[in-house]
GROMACS .gro file of C-alpha atoms in nm:
model
  253
    1UNK     CA    1   1.971   3.034  -0.117
    2UNK     CA    2   2.177   2.739  -0.228
    3UNK     CA    3   2.135   2.383  -0.097
    4UNK     CA    4   2.421   2.427   0.143
    5UNK     CA    5   2.356   2.788   0.254
    6UNK     CA    6   2.257   2.899   0.592
    7UNK     CA    7   1.918   3.074   0.599
    8UNK     CA    8   1.898   3.406   0.781
    9UNK     CA    9   1.628   3.292   1.002
   10UNK     CA   10   1.831   2.988   1.109
   11UNK     CA   11   2.140   3.203   1.214
   12UNK     CA   12   2.239   3.224   1.573
   13UNK     CA   13   2.065   3.503   1.789
   14UNK     CA   14   1.727   3.476   1.605
   15UNK     CA   15   1.572   3.227   1.817
   16UNK     CA   16   1.622   2.913   1.599
   17UNK     CA   17   1.931   2.672   1.570
   18UNK     CA   18   2.183   2.705   1.298
   19UNK     CA   19   2.096   2.472   1.006
   20UNK     CA   20   2.036   2.426   0.646
   21UNK     CA   21   1.779   2.603   0.441
   22UNK     CA   22   1.475   2.397   0.420
   23UNK     CA   23   1.382   2.567   0.095
   24UNK     CA   24   1.688   2.403  -0.061
   25UNK     CA   25   1.576   2.064   0.034
   26UNK     CA   26   1.239   2.131  -0.110
   27UNK     CA   27   1.410   2.258  -0.441
   28UNK     CA   28   1.577   1.905  -0.461
   29UNK     CA   29   1.254   1.726  -0.412
   30UNK     CA   30   1.067   1.948  -0.681
   31UNK     CA   31   1.359   1.866  -0.914
   32UNK     CA   32   1.328   1.498  -0.848
   33UNK     CA   33   0.961   1.504  -0.918
   34UNK     CA   34   1.013   1.683  -1.230
   35UNK     CA   35   1.258   1.415  -1.341
   36UNK     CA   36   0.997   1.171  -1.255
   37UNK     CA   37   0.738   1.320  -1.466
   38UNK     CA   38   0.978   1.321  -1.755
   39UNK     CA   39   1.068   0.970  -1.693
   40UNK     CA   40   0.713   0.845  -1.688
   41UNK     CA   41   0.682   0.929  -2.060
   42UNK     CA   42   0.973   0.713  -2.155
   43UNK     CA   43   0.978   0.351  -2.305
   44UNK     CA   44   1.021   0.060  -2.083
   45UNK     CA   45   1.396   0.035  -2.135
   46UNK     CA   46   1.488   0.393  -2.030
   47UNK     CA   47   1.209   0.394  -1.780
   48UNK     CA   48   1.358   0.089  -1.597
   49UNK     CA   49   1.710   0.216  -1.615
   50UNK     CA   50   1.630   0.555  -1.464
   51UNK     CA   51   1.379   0.446  -1.216
   52UNK     CA   52   1.592   0.358  -0.915
   53UNK     CA   53   1.786   0.677  -0.933
   54UNK     CA   54   1.496   0.896  -0.932
   55UNK     CA   55   1.328   0.709  -0.652
   56UNK     CA   56   1.636   0.756  -0.431
   57UNK     CA   57   1.617   1.134  -0.496
   58UNK     CA   58   1.249   1.139  -0.400
   59UNK     CA   59   1.316   0.933  -0.085
   60UNK     CA   60   1.559   1.192   0.045
   61UNK     CA   61   1.312   1.463  -0.044
   62UNK     CA   62   1.016   1.301   0.144
   63UNK     CA   63   1.243   1.271   0.444
   64UNK     CA   64   1.284   1.644   0.441
   65UNK     CA   65   0.917   1.709   0.387
   66UNK     CA   66   0.843   1.506   0.710
   67UNK     CA   67   1.067   1.756   0.902
   68UNK     CA   68   0.883   2.063   0.747
   69UNK     CA   69   0.552   1.946   0.607
   70UNK     CA   70   0.428   2.298   0.547
   71UNK     CA   71   0.687   2.366   0.289
   72UNK     CA   72   0.536   2.104   0.055
   73UNK     CA   73   0.268   2.339  -0.065
   74UNK     CA   74   0.491   2.635  -0.070
   75UNK     CA   75   0.796   2.491  -0.256
   76UNK     CA   76   0.698   2.185  -0.450
   77UNK     CA   77   0.453   2.256  -0.733
   78UNK     CA   78   0.190   1.980  -0.791
   79UNK     CA   79   0.260   1.773  -1.092
   80UNK     CA   80   0.028   1.511  -1.250
   81UNK     CA   81   0.317   1.365  -1.426
   82UNK     CA   82   0.495   1.277  -1.104
   83UNK     CA   83   0.194   1.094  -0.995
   84UNK     CA   84   0.194   0.902  -1.343
   85UNK     CA   85   0.544   0.801  -1.253
   86UNK     CA   86   0.447   0.685  -0.914
   87UNK     CA   87   0.156   0.488  -1.045
   88UNK     CA   88   0.367   0.341  -1.316
   89UNK     CA   89   0.645   0.229  -1.074
   90UNK     CA   90   0.383   0.048  -0.841
   91UNK     CA   91   0.229  -0.117  -1.132
   92UNK     CA   92   0.541  -0.214  -1.313
   93UNK     CA   93   0.805  -0.231  -1.063
   94UNK     CA   94   0.634  -0.377  -0.755
   95UNK     CA   95   0.948  -0.421  -0.553
   96UNK     CA   96   0.934  -0.031  -0.523
   97UNK     CA   97   0.574  -0.034  -0.434
   98UNK     CA   98   0.616   0.020  -0.075
   99UNK     CA   99   0.824   0.338  -0.137
  100UNK     CA  100   0.559   0.464  -0.370
  101UNK     CA  101   0.295   0.414  -0.104
  102UNK     CA  102   0.485   0.611   0.145
  103UNK     CA  103   0.570   0.890  -0.089
  104UNK     CA  104   0.207   0.907  -0.204
  105UNK     CA  105   0.086   0.933   0.153
  106UNK     CA  106   0.312   1.219   0.220
  107UNK     CA  107   0.220   1.407  -0.093
  108UNK     CA  108  -0.155   1.359  -0.022
  109UNK     CA  109  -0.115   1.585   0.286
  110UNK     CA  110  -0.106   1.858   0.029
  111UNK     CA  111  -0.434   1.974  -0.117
  112UNK     CA  112  -0.267   2.080  -0.435
  113UNK     CA  113  -0.102   1.734  -0.491
  114UNK     CA  114  -0.431   1.561  -0.405
  115UNK     CA  115  -0.600   1.773  -0.672
  116UNK     CA  116  -0.329   1.673  -0.921
  117UNK     CA  117  -0.407   1.310  -0.863
  118UNK     CA  118  -0.775   1.331  -0.873
  119UNK     CA  119  -0.828   1.349  -1.266
  120UNK     CA  120  -0.580   1.057  -1.331
  121UNK     CA  121  -0.717   0.737  -1.461
  122UNK     CA  122  -0.638   0.387  -1.327
  123UNK     CA  123  -0.546   0.470  -0.984
  124UNK     CA  124  -0.569   0.104  -0.912
  125UNK     CA  125  -0.222   0.098  -1.048
  126UNK     CA  126  -0.105   0.170  -0.694
  127UNK     CA  127  -0.124  -0.194  -0.662
  128UNK     CA  128  -0.224  -0.196  -0.294
  129UNK     CA  129  -0.339  -0.545  -0.280
  130UNK     CA  130   0.023  -0.663  -0.350
  131UNK     CA  131   0.124  -0.560   0.008
  132UNK     CA  132   0.290  -0.826   0.226
  133UNK     CA  133   0.118  -0.889   0.556
  134UNK     CA  134   0.371  -0.669   0.728
  135UNK     CA  135   0.297  -0.381   0.491
  136UNK     CA  136  -0.085  -0.418   0.486
  137UNK     CA  137  -0.157  -0.136   0.732
  138UNK     CA  138   0.061   0.100   0.512
  139UNK     CA  139  -0.122   0.013   0.196
  140UNK     CA  140  -0.464   0.050   0.375
  141UNK     CA  141  -0.354   0.384   0.516
  142UNK     CA  142  -0.298   0.505   0.156
  143UNK     CA  143  -0.626   0.406   0.056
  144UNK     CA  144  -0.770   0.595   0.338
  145UNK     CA  145  -0.568   0.905   0.239
  146UNK     CA  146  -0.663   0.896  -0.106
  147UNK     CA  147  -1.040   0.899   0.005
  148UNK     CA  148  -1.002   1.157   0.289
  149UNK     CA  149  -0.796   1.396   0.055
  150UNK     CA  150  -1.059   1.384  -0.217
  151UNK     CA  151  -0.807   1.243  -0.463
  152UNK     CA  152  -1.072   0.967  -0.539
  153UNK     CA  153  -1.454   0.993  -0.533
  154UNK     CA  154  -1.502   0.624  -0.437
  155UNK     CA  155  -1.308   0.321  -0.311
  156UNK     CA  156  -1.337   0.142  -0.650
  157UNK     CA  157  -1.112   0.403  -0.822
  158UNK     CA  158  -0.813   0.255  -0.628
  159UNK     CA  159  -0.948  -0.079  -0.526
  160UNK     CA  160  -1.196  -0.228  -0.786
  161UNK     CA  161  -1.420  -0.501  -0.661
  162UNK     CA  162  -1.267  -0.764  -0.906
  163UNK     CA  163  -0.925  -0.681  -0.759
  164UNK     CA  164  -1.060  -0.694  -0.385
  165UNK     CA  165  -1.199  -1.028  -0.457
  166UNK     CA  166  -0.837  -1.168  -0.495
  167UNK     CA  167  -0.684  -0.966  -0.214
  168UNK     CA  168  -0.507  -1.142   0.071
  169UNK     CA  169  -0.750  -1.161   0.373
  170UNK     CA  170  -0.487  -0.987   0.603
  171UNK     CA  171  -0.495  -0.686   0.369
  172UNK     CA  172  -0.880  -0.701   0.368
  173UNK     CA  173  -0.902  -0.683   0.741
  174UNK     CA  174  -0.645  -0.406   0.747
  175UNK     CA  175  -0.857  -0.192   0.511
  176UNK     CA  176  -1.162  -0.267   0.710
  177UNK     CA  177  -0.988  -0.162   1.031
  178UNK     CA  178  -0.875   0.178   0.870
  179UNK     CA  179  -1.225   0.243   0.712
  180UNK     CA  180  -1.396   0.172   1.046
  181UNK     CA  181  -1.143   0.369   1.242
  182UNK     CA  182  -1.160   0.710   1.389
  183UNK     CA  183  -0.960   0.880   1.118
  184UNK     CA  184  -1.235   0.863   0.869
  185UNK     CA  185  -1.547   1.080   0.852
  186UNK     CA  186  -1.835   0.835   0.930
  187UNK     CA  187  -2.016   0.934   0.604
  188UNK     CA  188  -1.720   0.879   0.398
  189UNK     CA  189  -1.658   0.544   0.565
  190UNK     CA  190  -2.014   0.442   0.527
  191UNK     CA  191  -2.006   0.502   0.151
  192UNK     CA  192  -1.686   0.302   0.109
  193UNK     CA  193  -1.804   0.004   0.319
  194UNK     CA  194  -2.137  -0.001   0.130
  195UNK     CA  195  -1.972   0.000  -0.219
  196UNK     CA  196  -1.917  -0.330  -0.407
  197UNK     CA  197  -1.552  -0.321  -0.325
  198UNK     CA  198  -1.630  -0.263   0.042
  199UNK     CA  199  -1.871  -0.540   0.053
  200UNK     CA  200  -1.615  -0.776  -0.115
  201UNK     CA  201  -1.363  -0.681   0.143
  202UNK     CA  202  -1.594  -0.752   0.424
  203UNK     CA  203  -1.682  -1.088   0.282
  204UNK     CA  204  -1.327  -1.196   0.234
  205UNK     CA  205  -1.225  -1.086   0.578
  206UNK     CA  206  -1.530  -1.263   0.728
  207UNK     CA  207  -1.472  -1.593   0.547
  208UNK     CA  208  -1.105  -1.580   0.666
  209UNK     CA  209  -1.201  -1.537   1.036
  210UNK     CA  210  -1.472  -1.817   0.999
  211UNK     CA  211  -1.201  -2.036   0.833
  212UNK     CA  212  -0.965  -1.978   1.101
  213UNK     CA  213  -1.213  -2.062   1.380
  214UNK     CA  214  -1.287  -2.392   1.205
  215UNK     CA  215  -0.922  -2.490   1.184
  216UNK     CA  216  -0.888  -2.437   1.560
  217UNK     CA  217  -1.190  -2.650   1.624
  218UNK     CA  218  -1.048  -2.929   1.386
  219UNK     CA  219  -0.699  -2.891   1.524
  220UNK     CA  220  -0.834  -2.920   1.889
  221UNK     CA  221  -0.705  -2.803   2.204
  222UNK     CA  222  -0.758  -3.135   2.392
  223UNK     CA  223  -0.515  -3.408   2.492
  224UNK     CA  224  -0.175  -3.384   2.341
  225UNK     CA  225  -0.007  -3.699   2.485
  226UNK     CA  226  -0.155  -4.050   2.461
  227UNK     CA  227  -0.104  -4.356   2.672
  228UNK     CA  228  -0.084  -4.737   2.561
  229UNK     CA  229  -0.466  -4.791   2.588
  230UNK     CA  230  -0.593  -4.469   2.426
  231UNK     CA  231  -0.798  -4.502   2.101
  232UNK     CA  232  -0.593  -4.298   1.855
  233UNK     CA  233  -0.748  -4.248   1.513
  234UNK     CA  234  -0.529  -4.360   1.219
  235UNK     CA  235  -0.581  -4.280   0.865
  236UNK     CA  236  -0.411  -4.479   0.576
  237UNK     CA  237  -0.361  -4.414   0.207
  238UNK     CA  238  -0.487  -4.696   0.008
  239UNK     CA  239  -0.379  -4.569  -0.332
  240UNK     CA  240  -0.337  -4.283  -0.574
  241UNK     CA  241  -0.540  -4.251  -0.896
  242UNK     CA  242  -0.661  -4.040  -1.170
  243UNK     CA  243  -0.508  -3.760  -1.372
  244UNK     CA  244  -0.529  -3.538  -1.073
  245UNK     CA  245  -0.343  -3.786  -0.853
  246UNK     CA  246  -0.618  -3.815  -0.593
  247UNK     CA  247  -0.540  -4.013  -0.282
  248UNK     CA  248  -0.790  -4.254  -0.132
  249UNK     CA  249  -0.768  -4.180   0.241
  250UNK     CA  250  -0.959  -4.422   0.476
  251UNK     CA  251  -0.967  -4.454   0.850
  252UNK     CA  252  -0.762  -4.746   0.964
  253UNK     CA  253  -0.876  -5.017   1.205
   0.00000   0.00000   0.00000
């Protein structure tokens, strides 16, 4: 059937509404992913020029997969080259990283696509630590999907400890929330949390919470208005010196 055909099983009188053939939509996604695999092999110039157009096609295909997820295994053959494209995009074109994470999460619902990702090296190219605070949950969810699907044997494949050590605390807390949540098998979660990367995530998240509590104490929740006779602490700058322009701050009288 063509992309605009009406499937027999969707015709009136057969119990399902009239519509387009889902297989046609999956064929478009399969074609887009083949284009992606070919583009992944190109030099920086051609890769950058073709990246956006291919991603647009993939985005439309992923929307169709969400409507009929079972068709992914049937009509979209797994392709390691497409994974290489997505990893390269997330690494070299971070403005598109969010779309890569969304696409990867959908593809990993397929055991075939998870198996195609498993042997690839440098999965840290997913670049999940670059997630903005509002996208931290999405990036953390991708980490969980990679582990649950078996596409990575350990957390460090996607999030090395050295990278985790530089991650935003909000991202660290989002990952810990996912790893400690009900969606992950307890044994799998235990291994991930007990790994070097897992310990680093915990340390950064804990340090962030402690720092926040200290700021709350220093900032105070006490008196916000003062009268004429109140003793208000006043600090003054007595000078700036040195190559680092340090300020001499002292409490005033």
